[in-house]
C-alpha positions as a Python dict, from the first residue, in 0.01 Angstrom:
ca = {
    (1, 'X'): (0, 0, 0),
    (2, 'X'): (297, 95, 260),
    (3, 'X'): (582, 277, 243),
    (4, 'X'): (807, 19, 234),
    (5, 'X'): (641, -211, -3),
    (6, 'X'): (669, 123, -203),
    (7, 'X'): (998, 126, -145),
    (8, 'X'): (1120, -262, -236),
    (9, 'X'): (963, -222, -512),
    (10, 'X'): (1088, 83, -649),
    (11, 'X'): (1465, -68, -501),
    (12, 'X'): (1370, -365, -732),
    (13, 'X'): (1325, -240, -1023),
    (14, 'X'): (1641, -14, -1015),
    (15, 'X'): (1855, -321, -918),
    (16, 'X'): (1659, -501, -1243),
    (17, 'X'): (1751, -245, -1473),
    (18, 'X'): (2131, -215, -1304),
    (19, 'X'): (2165, -571, -1317),
    (20, 'X'): (2387, -475, -1033),
    (21, 'X'): (2470, -667, -716),
    (22, 'X'): (2289, -976, -746),
    (23, 'X'): (2350, -1239, -565),
    (24, 'X'): (2321, -1602, -725),
    (25, 'X'): (2106, -1872, -556),
    (26, 'X'): (2085, -2262, -677),
    (27, 'X'): (1814, -2471, -522),
    (28, 'X'): (1818, -2796, -629),
    (29, 'X'): (1532, -3083, -537),
    (30, 'X'): (1769, -3193, -222),
    (31, 'X'): (1647, -2911, -74),
    (32, 'X'): (1296, -2963, -98),
    (33, 'X'): (1099, -3009, 249),
    (34, 'X'): (794, -3130, 111),
    (35, 'X'): (647, -3158, -232),
    (36, 'X'): (268, -3263, -317),
    (37, 'X'): (165, -3325, -686),
    (38, 'X'): (-190, -3347, -743),
    (39, 'X'): (-280, -3543, -1062),
    (40, 'X'): (-606, -3490, -1298),
    (41, 'X'): (-765, -3698, -1591),
    (42, 'X'): (-667, -3442, -1833),
    (43, 'X'): (-307, -3491, -1837),
    (44, 'X'): (-213, -3221, -1580),
    (45, 'X'): (-63, -3219, -1251),
    (46, 'X'): (-40, -2971, -975),
    (47, 'X'): (302, -2943, -802),
    (48, 'X'): (298, -2743, -483),
    (49, 'X'): (723, -2771, -393),
    (50, 'X'): (846, -2663, -5),
    (51, 'X'): (1201, -2524, -36),
    (52, 'X'): (1436, -2342, 213),
    (53, 'X'): (1663, -2145, 69),
    (54, 'X'): (1941, -1848, 183),
    (55, 'X'): (1835, -1536, 18),
    (56, 'X'): (2060, -1163, 61),
    (57, 'X'): (1907, -851, 86),
    (58, 'X'): (1892, -672, -268),
    (59, 'X'): (1832, -860, -568),
    (60, 'X'): (1826, -1250, -595),
    (61, 'X'): (1915, -1448, -876),
    (62, 'X'): (1706, -1787, -792),
    (63, 'X'): (1796, -2101, -959),
    (64, 'X'): (1522, -2355, -900),
    (65, 'X'): (1668, -2672, -1060),
    (66, 'X'): (1471, -2996, -1112),
    (67, 'X'): (1128, -2863, -1203),
    (68, 'X'): (934, -3007, -1411),
    (69, 'X'): (1035, -3009, -1777),
    (70, 'X'): (642, -2955, -1882),
    (71, 'X'): (605, -2655, -1660),
    (72, 'X'): (362, -2407, -1750),
    (73, 'X'): (530, -2096, -1632),
    (74, 'X'): (268, -1885, -1634),
    (75, 'X'): (63, -2070, -1364),
    (76, 'X'): (404, -2034, -1154),
    (77, 'X'): (307, -1912, -804),
    (78, 'X'): (544, -1836, -522),
    (79, 'X'): (521, -1784, -157),
    (80, 'X'): (744, -1702, 129),
    (81, 'X'): (616, -1814, 508),
    (82, 'X'): (900, -1636, 635),
    (83, 'X'): (922, -1297, 795),
    (84, 'X'): (1066, -1093, 506),
    (85, 'X'): (864, -935, 232),
    (86, 'X'): (974, -1035, -133),
    (87, 'X'): (903, -899, -489),
    (88, 'X'): (921, -1153, -780),
    (89, 'X'): (1046, -962, -1081),
    (90, 'X'): (1114, -1157, -1353),
    (91, 'X'): (1098, -1538, -1441),
    (92, 'X'): (1244, -1751, -1680),
    (93, 'X'): (1209, -2117, -1770),
    (94, 'X'): (1507, -2247, -1903),
    (95, 'X'): (1438, -2544, -2094),
    (96, 'X'): (1748, -2636, -2320),
    (97, 'X'): (1888, -2955, -2151),
    (98, 'X'): (2249, -3052, -2142),
    (99, 'X'): (2294, -3354, -2438),
    (100, 'X'): (2554, -3412, -2715),
    (101, 'X'): (2356, -3259, -2987),
    (102, 'X'): (2265, -2930, -2778),
    (103, 'X'): (2612, -2837, -2652),
    (104, 'X'): (2691, -2877, -3065),
    (105, 'X'): (2369, -2630, -3107),
    (106, 'X'): (2510, -2359, -2907),
    (107, 'X'): (2881, -2427, -2996),
    (108, 'X'): (2811, -2271, -3316),
    (109, 'X'): (3084, -2032, -3458),
    (110, 'X'): (3322, -2184, -3213),
    (111, 'X'): (3632, -2397, -3185),
    (112, 'X'): (3602, -2759, -3050),
    (113, 'X'): (3868, -3047, -3035),
    (114, 'X'): (3824, -3341, -3195),
    (115, 'X'): (4001, -3690, -3096),
    (116, 'X'): (4033, -3974, -3302),
    (117, 'X'): (4274, -4220, -3429),
    (118, 'X'): (4438, -4225, -3754),
    (119, 'X'): (4465, -4587, -3941),
    (120, 'X'): (4755, -4678, -3757),
    (121, 'X'): (4578, -4657, -3464),
    (122, 'X'): (4774, -4337, -3326),
    (123, 'X'): (4587, -4096, -3148),
    (124, 'X'): (4538, -3756, -3314),
    (125, 'X'): (4388, -3420, -3151),
    (126, 'X'): (4288, -3121, -3400),
    (127, 'X'): (4094, -2819, -3355),
    (128, 'X'): (3782, -2719, -3574),
    (129, 'X'): (3520, -2464, -3556),
    (130, 'X'): (3146, -2601, -3595),
    (131, 'X'): (2989, -2413, -3909),
    (132, 'X'): (2645, -2566, -3891),
    (133, 'X'): (2457, -2904, -3699),
    (134, 'X'): (2148, -2854, -3937),
    (135, 'X'): (2079, -3177, -4098),
    (136, 'X'): (2446, -3272, -3999),
    (137, 'X'): (2749, -3170, -3886),
    (138, 'X'): (2997, -2928, -4069),
    (139, 'X'): (3334, -2861, -3903),
    (140, 'X'): (3577, -2622, -4018),
    (141, 'X'): (3943, -2768, -3999),
    (142, 'X'): (4286, -2515, -4021),
    (143, 'X'): (4264, -2619, -4396),
    (144, 'X'): (4014, -2831, -4469),
    (145, 'X'): (3597, -2833, -4432),
    (146, 'X'): (3470, -3168, -4332),
    (147, 'X'): (3110, -3323, -4239),
    (148, 'X'): (3039, -3599, -3998),
    (149, 'X'): (3313, -3728, -3772),
    (150, 'X'): (3605, -3962, -3786),
    (151, 'X'): (3487, -4307, -3646),
    (152, 'X'): (3498, -4332, -3240),
    (153, 'X'): (3587, -3985, -3270),
    (154, 'X'): (3563, -3755, -2890),
    (155, 'X'): (3407, -3420, -2892),
    (156, 'X'): (3606, -3196, -2615),
    (157, 'X'): (3426, -2910, -2545),
    (158, 'X'): (3631, -2598, -2349),
    (159, 'X'): (3325, -2525, -2130),
    (160, 'X'): (2958, -2578, -2127),
    (161, 'X'): (2772, -2351, -2346),
    (162, 'X'): (2570, -2059, -2212),
    (163, 'X'): (2241, -2134, -2132),
    (164, 'X'): (2210, -2526, -2091),
    (165, 'X'): (2104, -2663, -1805),
    (166, 'X'): (2200, -2995, -1651),
    (167, 'X'): (1804, -3010, -1513),
    (168, 'X'): (1477, -2823, -1602),
    (169, 'X'): (1541, -2462, -1372),
    (170, 'X'): (1330, -2191, -1319),
    (171, 'X'): (1508, -1904, -1293),
    (172, 'X'): (1364, -1619, -1063),
    (173, 'X'): (1482, -1275, -1019),
    (174, 'X'): (1390, -1138, -649),
    (175, 'X'): (1416, -878, -438),
    (176, 'X'): (1421, -930, -74),
    (177, 'X'): (1414, -665, 223),
    (178, 'X'): (1654, -843, 453),
    (179, 'X'): (1911, -1149, 456),
    (180, 'X'): (1715, -1453, 531),
    (181, 'X'): (1705, -1836, 524),
    (182, 'X'): (1346, -1797, 341),
    (183, 'X'): (1095, -2102, 343),
    (184, 'X'): (959, -2101, 14),
    (185, 'X'): (609, -2254, -128),
    (186, 'X'): (645, -2292, -504),
    (187, 'X'): (322, -2365, -718),
    (188, 'X'): (292, -2454, -1072),
    (189, 'X'): (63, -2661, -1329),
    (190, 'X'): (277, -2891, -1568),
    (191, 'X'): (186, -3131, -1833),
    (192, 'X'): (310, -3484, -1891),
    (193, 'X'): (160, -3624, -1600),
    (194, 'X'): (-177, -3865, -1640),
    (195, 'X'): (-381, -4119, -1369),
    (196, 'X'): (-664, -4346, -1455),
    (197, 'X'): (-886, -4577, -1229),
    (198, 'X'): (-788, -4978, -1339),
    (199, 'X'): (-1034, -5208, -1208),
    (200, 'X'): (-1054, -5602, -1206),
    (201, 'X'): (-1384, -5789, -1146),
    (202, 'X'): (-1359, -6178, -1074),
    (203, 'X'): (-1723, -6305, -1168),
    (204, 'X'): (-1855, -6587, -961),
    (205, 'X'): (-1917, -6902, -1164),
    (206, 'X'): (-2306, -6828, -1077),
    (207, 'X'): (-2220, -6468, -1235),
    (208, 'X'): (-2439, -6332, -976),
    (209, 'X'): (-2157, -6156, -762),
    (210, 'X'): (-1796, -6029, -832),
    (211, 'X'): (-1464, -5955, -640),
    (212, 'X'): (-1347, -5600, -708),
    (213, 'X'): (-966, -5504, -677),
    (214, 'X'): (-918, -5114, -778),
    (215, 'X'): (-575, -4968, -946),
    (216, 'X'): (-474, -4646, -976),
    (217, 'X'): (-220, -4627, -1250),
    (218, 'X'): (-5, -4324, -1278),
    (219, 'X'): (159, -4193, -1580),
    (220, 'X'): (498, -3965, -1577),
    (221, 'X'): (590, -3805, -1851),
    (222, 'X'): (701, -3470, -1748),
    (223, 'X'): (1056, -3532, -1797),
    (224, 'X'): (1151, -3530, -1419),
    (225, 'X'): (1169, -3726, -1128),
    (226, 'X'): (975, -3630, -846),
    (227, 'X'): (1112, -3822, -518),
    (228, 'X'): (910, -3928, -211),
    (229, 'X'): (641, -3725, -292),
    (230, 'X'): (270, -3706, -102),
    (231, 'X'): (-1, -3789, -416),
    (232, 'X'): (-331, -3658, -445),
    (233, 'X'): (-552, -3747, -721),
    (234, 'X'): (-883, -3546, -845),
    (235, 'X'): (-1158, -3728, -1046),
    (236, 'X'): (-1381, -3493, -1222),
    (237, 'X'): (-1336, -3297, -1569),
    (238, 'X'): (-1144, -2964, -1446),
    (239, 'X'): (-1217, -2755, -1745),
    (240, 'X'): (-892, -2570, -1901),
    (241, 'X'): (-799, -2307, -2171),
    (242, 'X'): (-582, -2488, -2463),
    (243, 'X'): (-221, -2471, -2380),
    (244, 'X'): (-39, -2322, -2666),
    (245, 'X'): (311, -2337, -2570),
    (246, 'X'): (507, -2221, -2249),
    (247, 'X'): (714, -1888, -2300),
    (248, 'X'): (1076, -1822, -2159),
    (249, 'X'): (1016, -1533, -1987),
    (250, 'X'): (730, -1322, -1845),
    (251, 'X'): (662, -1082, -1553),
    (252, 'X'): (488, -1230, -1242),
    (253, 'X'): (330, -1161, -926),
    (254, 'X'): (307, -1280, -573),
    (255, 'X'): (-1091, -5845, 288),
    (256, 'X'): (-916, -6093, 497),
    (257, 'X'): (-746, -5772, 678),
    (258, 'X'): (-820, -5469, 715),
    (259, 'X'): (-656, -5304, 425),
    (260, 'X'): (-783, -4960, 478),
    (261, 'X'): (-434, -4795, 607),
    (262, 'X'): (-319, -4882, 246),
    (263, 'X'): (-605, -4759, 40),
    (264, 'X'): (-650, -4429, -21),
    (265, 'X'): (-852, -4171, 115),
    (266, 'X'): (-1147, -4009, -40),
    (267, 'X'): (-1299, -3672, -19),
    (268, 'X'): (-1563, -3447, -164),
    (269, 'X'): (-1398, -3118, -258),
    (270, 'X'): (-1578, -2845, -471),
    (271, 'X'): (-1757, -3006, -753),
    (272, 'X'): (-1492, -3293, -757),
    (273, 'X'): (-1384, -3572, -564),
    (274, 'X'): (-996, -3593, -419),
    (275, 'X'): (-823, -3881, -341),
    (276, 'X'): (-546, -3883, -100),
    (277, 'X'): (-272, -4168, -86),
    (278, 'X'): (-177, -4278, 253),
    (279, 'X'): (159, -4339, 144),
    (280, 'X'): (445, -4097, 36),
    (281, 'X'): (567, -4222, -330),
    (282, 'X'): (833, -4168, -663),
    (283, 'X'): (749, -4077, -970),
    (284, 'X'): (1073, -4192, -1212),
    (285, 'X'): (1028, -3975, -1513),
    (286, 'X'): (867, -4245, -1799),
    (287, 'X'): (743, -4431, -1557),
    (288, 'X'): (401, -4625, -1510),
    (289, 'X'): (309, -4705, -1136),
    (290, 'X'): (8, -4877, -1007),
    (291, 'X'): (-119, -4828, -659),
    (292, 'X'): (-429, -4962, -474),
    (293, 'X'): (-731, -4835, -510),
    (294, 'X'): (-996, -5031, -362),
    (295, 'X'): (-1083, -5403, -261),
    (296, 'X'): (-1461, -5562, -196),
    (297, 'X'): (-1624, -5869, -250),
    (298, 'X'): (-1928, -6035, -308),
    (299, 'X'): (-2048, -5778, -492),
    (300, 'X'): (-2434, -5860, -639),
    (301, 'X'): (-2473, -5786, -1036),
    (302, 'X'): (-2740, -5812, -1290),
    (303, 'X'): (-2633, -5979, -1645),
    (304, 'X'): (-2882, -5848, -1943),
    (305, 'X'): (-2892, -5975, -2281),
    (306, 'X'): (-2921, -5684, -2505),
    (307, 'X'): (-3103, -5580, -2817),
    (308, 'X'): (-3199, -5278, -2991),
    (309, 'X'): (-3430, -5220, -3285),
    (310, 'X'): (-3500, -4908, -3498),
    (311, 'X'): (-3821, -4982, -3679),
    (312, 'X'): (-3814, -4664, -3959),
    (313, 'X'): (-3472, -4887, -4088),
    (314, 'X'): (-3721, -5142, -4234),
    (315, 'X'): (-3381, -5323, -4171),
    (316, 'X'): (-3411, -5721, -4117),
    (317, 'X'): (-3145, -5927, -3928),
    (318, 'X'): (-3034, -6280, -3853),
    (319, 'X'): (-2873, -6454, -3602),
    (320, 'X'): (-2756, -6114, -3449),
    (321, 'X'): (-2604, -6145, -3141),
    (322, 'X'): (-2700, -5987, -2840),
    (323, 'X'): (-2468, -5729, -2660),
    (324, 'X'): (-2382, -5879, -2254),
    (325, 'X'): (-2399, -5612, -2000),
    (326, 'X'): (-2321, -5623, -1631),
    (327, 'X'): (-2572, -5398, -1419),
    (328, 'X'): (-2375, -5283, -1087),
    (329, 'X'): (-2517, -5060, -789),
    (330, 'X'): (-2246, -4821, -641),
    (331, 'X'): (-2366, -4869, -290),
    (332, 'X'): (-2270, -5001, 78),
    (333, 'X'): (-2561, -5275, 48),
    (334, 'X'): (-2337, -5405, -262),
    (335, 'X'): (-2017, -5355, -58),
    (336, 'X'): (-1943, -5038, -269),
    (337, 'X'): (-2068, -4688, -195),
    (338, 'X'): (-1763, -4513, -266),
    (339, 'X'): (-1717, -4266, -581),
    (340, 'X'): (-1526, -4492, -804),
    (341, 'X'): (-1357, -4236, -1082),
    (342, 'X'): (-1352, -4321, -1423),
    (343, 'X'): (-1127, -4599, -1615),
    (344, 'X'): (-1106, -4923, -1756),
    (345, 'X'): (-1326, -5205, -1589),
    (346, 'X'): (-1183, -5531, -1659),
    (347, 'X'): (-1365, -5883, -1620),
    (348, 'X'): (-1275, -6245, -1536),
    (349, 'X'): (-1435, -6521, -1501),
    (350, 'X'): (-1329, -6871, -1311),
    (351, 'X'): (-1377, -7194, -1432),
    (352, 'X'): (-1404, -7572, -1277),
    (353, 'X'): (-1046, -7559, -1256),
    (354, 'X'): (-971, -7216, -1056),
    (355, 'X'): (-816, -7068, -1387),
    (356, 'X'): (-936, -6701, -1444),
    (357, 'X'): (-1020, -6633, -1808),
    (358, 'X'): (-1074, -6272, -1968),
    (359, 'X'): (-1433, -6208, -2039),
    (360, 'X'): (-1429, -5851, -2200),
    (361, 'X'): (-1379, -5491, -2079),
    (362, 'X'): (-1527, -5161, -2096),
    (363, 'X'): (-1476, -4779, -1997),
    (364, 'X'): (-1643, -4646, -1699),
    (365, 'X'): (-1714, -4300, -1669),
    (366, 'X'): (-1680, -4116, -1304),
    (367, 'X'): (-1908, -4342, -1091),
    (368, 'X'): (-2112, -4097, -787),
    (369, 'X'): (-2208, -4321, -468),
    (370, 'X'): (-2561, -4467, -511),
    (371, 'X'): (-2548, -4458, -883),
    (372, 'X'): (-2605, -4798, -1097),
    (373, 'X'): (-2327, -4823, -1370),
    (374, 'X'): (-2332, -5050, -1668),
    (375, 'X'): (-2007, -5256, -1794),
    (376, 'X'): (-2017, -5411, -2178),
    (377, 'X'): (-1837, -5683, -2196),
    (378, 'X'): (-1914, -5787, -2551),
    (379, 'X'): (-2150, -6005, -2786),
    (380, 'X'): (-2271, -6305, -2665),
    (381, 'X'): (-2186, -6625, -2865),
    (382, 'X'): (-2514, -6850, -2810),
    (383, 'X'): (-2773, -6571, -2779),
    (384, 'X'): (-2918, -6413, -3081),
    (385, 'X'): (-3203, -6282, -3304),
    (386, 'X'): (-3374, -6259, -3618),
    (387, 'X'): (-3576, -6004, -3699),
    (388, 'X'): (-3845, -6004, -4033),
    (389, 'X'): (-4094, -5785, -4171),
    (390, 'X'): (-4435, -5992, -4251),
    (391, 'X'): (-4620, -5738, -4371),
    (392, 'X'): (-4631, -5379, -4465),
    (393, 'X'): (-4920, -5147, -4559),
    (394, 'X'): (-4944, -4735, -4625),
    (395, 'X'): (-5284, -4645, -4478),
    (396, 'X'): (-5236, -4274, -4587),
    (397, 'X'): (-4958, -4047, -4693),
    (398, 'X'): (-4832, -4020, -4324),
    (399, 'X'): (-4965, -4362, -4173),
    (400, 'X'): (-4838, -4698, -4229),
    (401, 'X'): (-4911, -5002, -4011),
    (402, 'X'): (-4671, -5307, -4011),
    (403, 'X'): (-4595, -5668, -3854),
    (404, 'X'): (-4305, -5771, -3722),
    (405, 'X'): (-4125, -6144, -3639),
    (406, 'X'): (-3846, -6144, -3386),
    (407, 'X'): (-3724, -6491, -3324),
    (408, 'X'): (-3506, -6516, -3008),
    (409, 'X'): (-3201, -6809, -2998),
    (410, 'X'): (-3121, -6963, -2697),
    (411, 'X'): (-2827, -7249, -2742),
    (412, 'X'): (-2690, -7193, -2385),
    (413, 'X'): (-2744, -7507, -2142),
    (414, 'X'): (-2911, -7278, -1929),
    (415, 'X'): (-3258, -6997, -1975),
    (416, 'X'): (-3151, -6647, -2002),
    (417, 'X'): (-3391, -6378, -2004),
    (418, 'X'): (-3308, -6124, -2330),
    (419, 'X'): (-3420, -5724, -2315),
    (420, 'X'): (-3555, -5607, -2665),
    (421, 'X'): (-3596, -5270, -2729),
    (422, 'X'): (-3800, -5145, -3029),
    (423, 'X'): (-3779, -4773, -3159),
    (424, 'X'): (-4009, -4616, -3342),
    (425, 'X'): (-3838, -4345, -3386),
    (426, 'X'): (-4168, -4095, -3341),
    (427, 'X'): (-4442, -4060, -3068),
    (428, 'X'): (-4726, -4116, -3283),
    (429, 'X'): (-4672, -4535, -3273),
    (430, 'X'): (-4934, -4795, -3132),
    (431, 'X'): (-4938, -5125, -3113),
    (432, 'X'): (-5225, -5320, -3256),
    (433, 'X'): (-5157, -5646, -3136),
    (434, 'X'): (-4892, -5845, -2969),
    (435, 'X'): (-4781, -6210, -2868),
    (436, 'X'): (-4580, -6065, -2571),
    (437, 'X'): (-4687, -5774, -2348),
    (438, 'X'): (-4412, -5517, -2298),
    (439, 'X'): (-4259, -5463, -1957),
    (440, 'X'): (-4236, -5053, -2050),
    (441, 'X'): (-4361, -4811, -2307),
    (442, 'X'): (-4116, -4501, -2288),
    (443, 'X'): (-4152, -4182, -2491),
    (444, 'X'): (-4064, -4340, -2842),
    (445, 'X'): (-3987, -4709, -2795),
    (446, 'X'): (-4102, -5032, -2625),
    (447, 'X'): (-3921, -5310, -2408),
    (448, 'X'): (-3977, -5644, -2384),
    (449, 'X'): (-3830, -5932, -2132),
    (450, 'X'): (-3862, -6213, -2300),
    (451, 'X'): (-3726, -6563, -2169),
    (452, 'X'): (-3567, -6810, -2339),
    (453, 'X'): (-3575, -7211, -2204),
    (454, 'X'): (-3202, -7378, -2232),
    (455, 'X'): (-3154, -7452, -2576),
    (456, 'X'): (-3480, -7351, -2734),
    (457, 'X'): (-3615, -7033, -2940),
    (458, 'X'): (-3912, -6773, -2866),
    (459, 'X'): (-4086, -6608, -3145),
    (460, 'X'): (-4257, -6238, -3054),
    (461, 'X'): (-4488, -6122, -3306),
    (462, 'X'): (-4659, -5731, -3300),
    (463, 'X'): (-4788, -5522, -3528),
    (464, 'X'): (-4738, -5089, -3504),
    (465, 'X'): (-4930, -4809, -3630),
    (466, 'X'): (-4661, -4566, -3712),
    (467, 'X'): (-4727, -4184, -3766),
    (468, 'X'): (-4445, -4111, -4007),
    (469, 'X'): (-4529, -3749, -4055),
    (470, 'X'): (-4693, -3434, -3891),
    (471, 'X'): (-5034, -3398, -3977),
}
């Protein structure tokens, strides 16, 4: 450590102990040169703010007003872009905000004025001492003690009680080696923010392709409004330790048209994906805002009707409905090919008259480029299955043989393909006979793709030999 820095730190500690000649500097949001907010999927945001402040040589009490009300003070990082060396000695987060109730609580044991009106309408003003605000207001007048307030009463305070702030304030005790208009960069993590992607897909009438619009939904419940801010979004699961509260004080050390210009840019960053919005925006407190993420047309899809059954349950069913899945390739060939953040995928379909009806939604995870993802939109009304066991025989203590009948029904006016997966639950299985050959045998399951004509039914039968336990 250089002798200059040693001297600066020593003098800072001396001044901090003496609390003498401290220069008070107040900085509000209007002093900000730049605000950048990076939002994560887990309710956290990183705020990076640049402010120019006039510091004096020696000790400065810097009040940074209008920070997030849910700031995590222990994550604060301060950097001086100027020439002078700074030493951060102490910081306090003052989150007792100014309100009528807070003023009363801070006025316990002091006198306030109560202005009201008597039964004749004449103005009455009295002095009383605030005794308690616990469960209600208790006031001591010169000749009595009362609870509550007269109707239409006004409270008059001589001054704002100590410790109350009009806005969330981060108080920093700084030592500066010289007078300077210091360009400071303040970075901190805060709660109260969240974002997710919302997708709106409109299916074609023949259900072979769809148009897609993506929105970013931003939520600000941080207790603070951030105006004219640069926004970035991180897609991915960033690990964080639990936050058990914020201490008040701590010691710290230093398609028809080209829409691309209005859509976020995307880039890989470490093991995550970063989306940068092209224009600055204002995030008001307690506001939910939507911004455009993507727009794509004529995206091909595959629609599947799925059934899954577990043989070991020995369960039978009647008219069990098929689960509907839409399979989508996130590739450039499919007019997509970009990382898709997790979010809610809502599906609409146009009727013959052009009216769009909502047909289902599902939450999708983060989808990387060139991956296939699927959306479960619900259960089919007209495609069902009935399952039954027609024969069961125990061959040995560990082996069984059973015959199964599966009846597929399609009440639609068009043919469909049902994907039926039978889970045998163990590797020791063998099909002895089948009416339809399975399209796939993997591990402990077999899958059939059954073509069902319009307004018709198809029956699948099979007999299976199961090794129920290890020998």
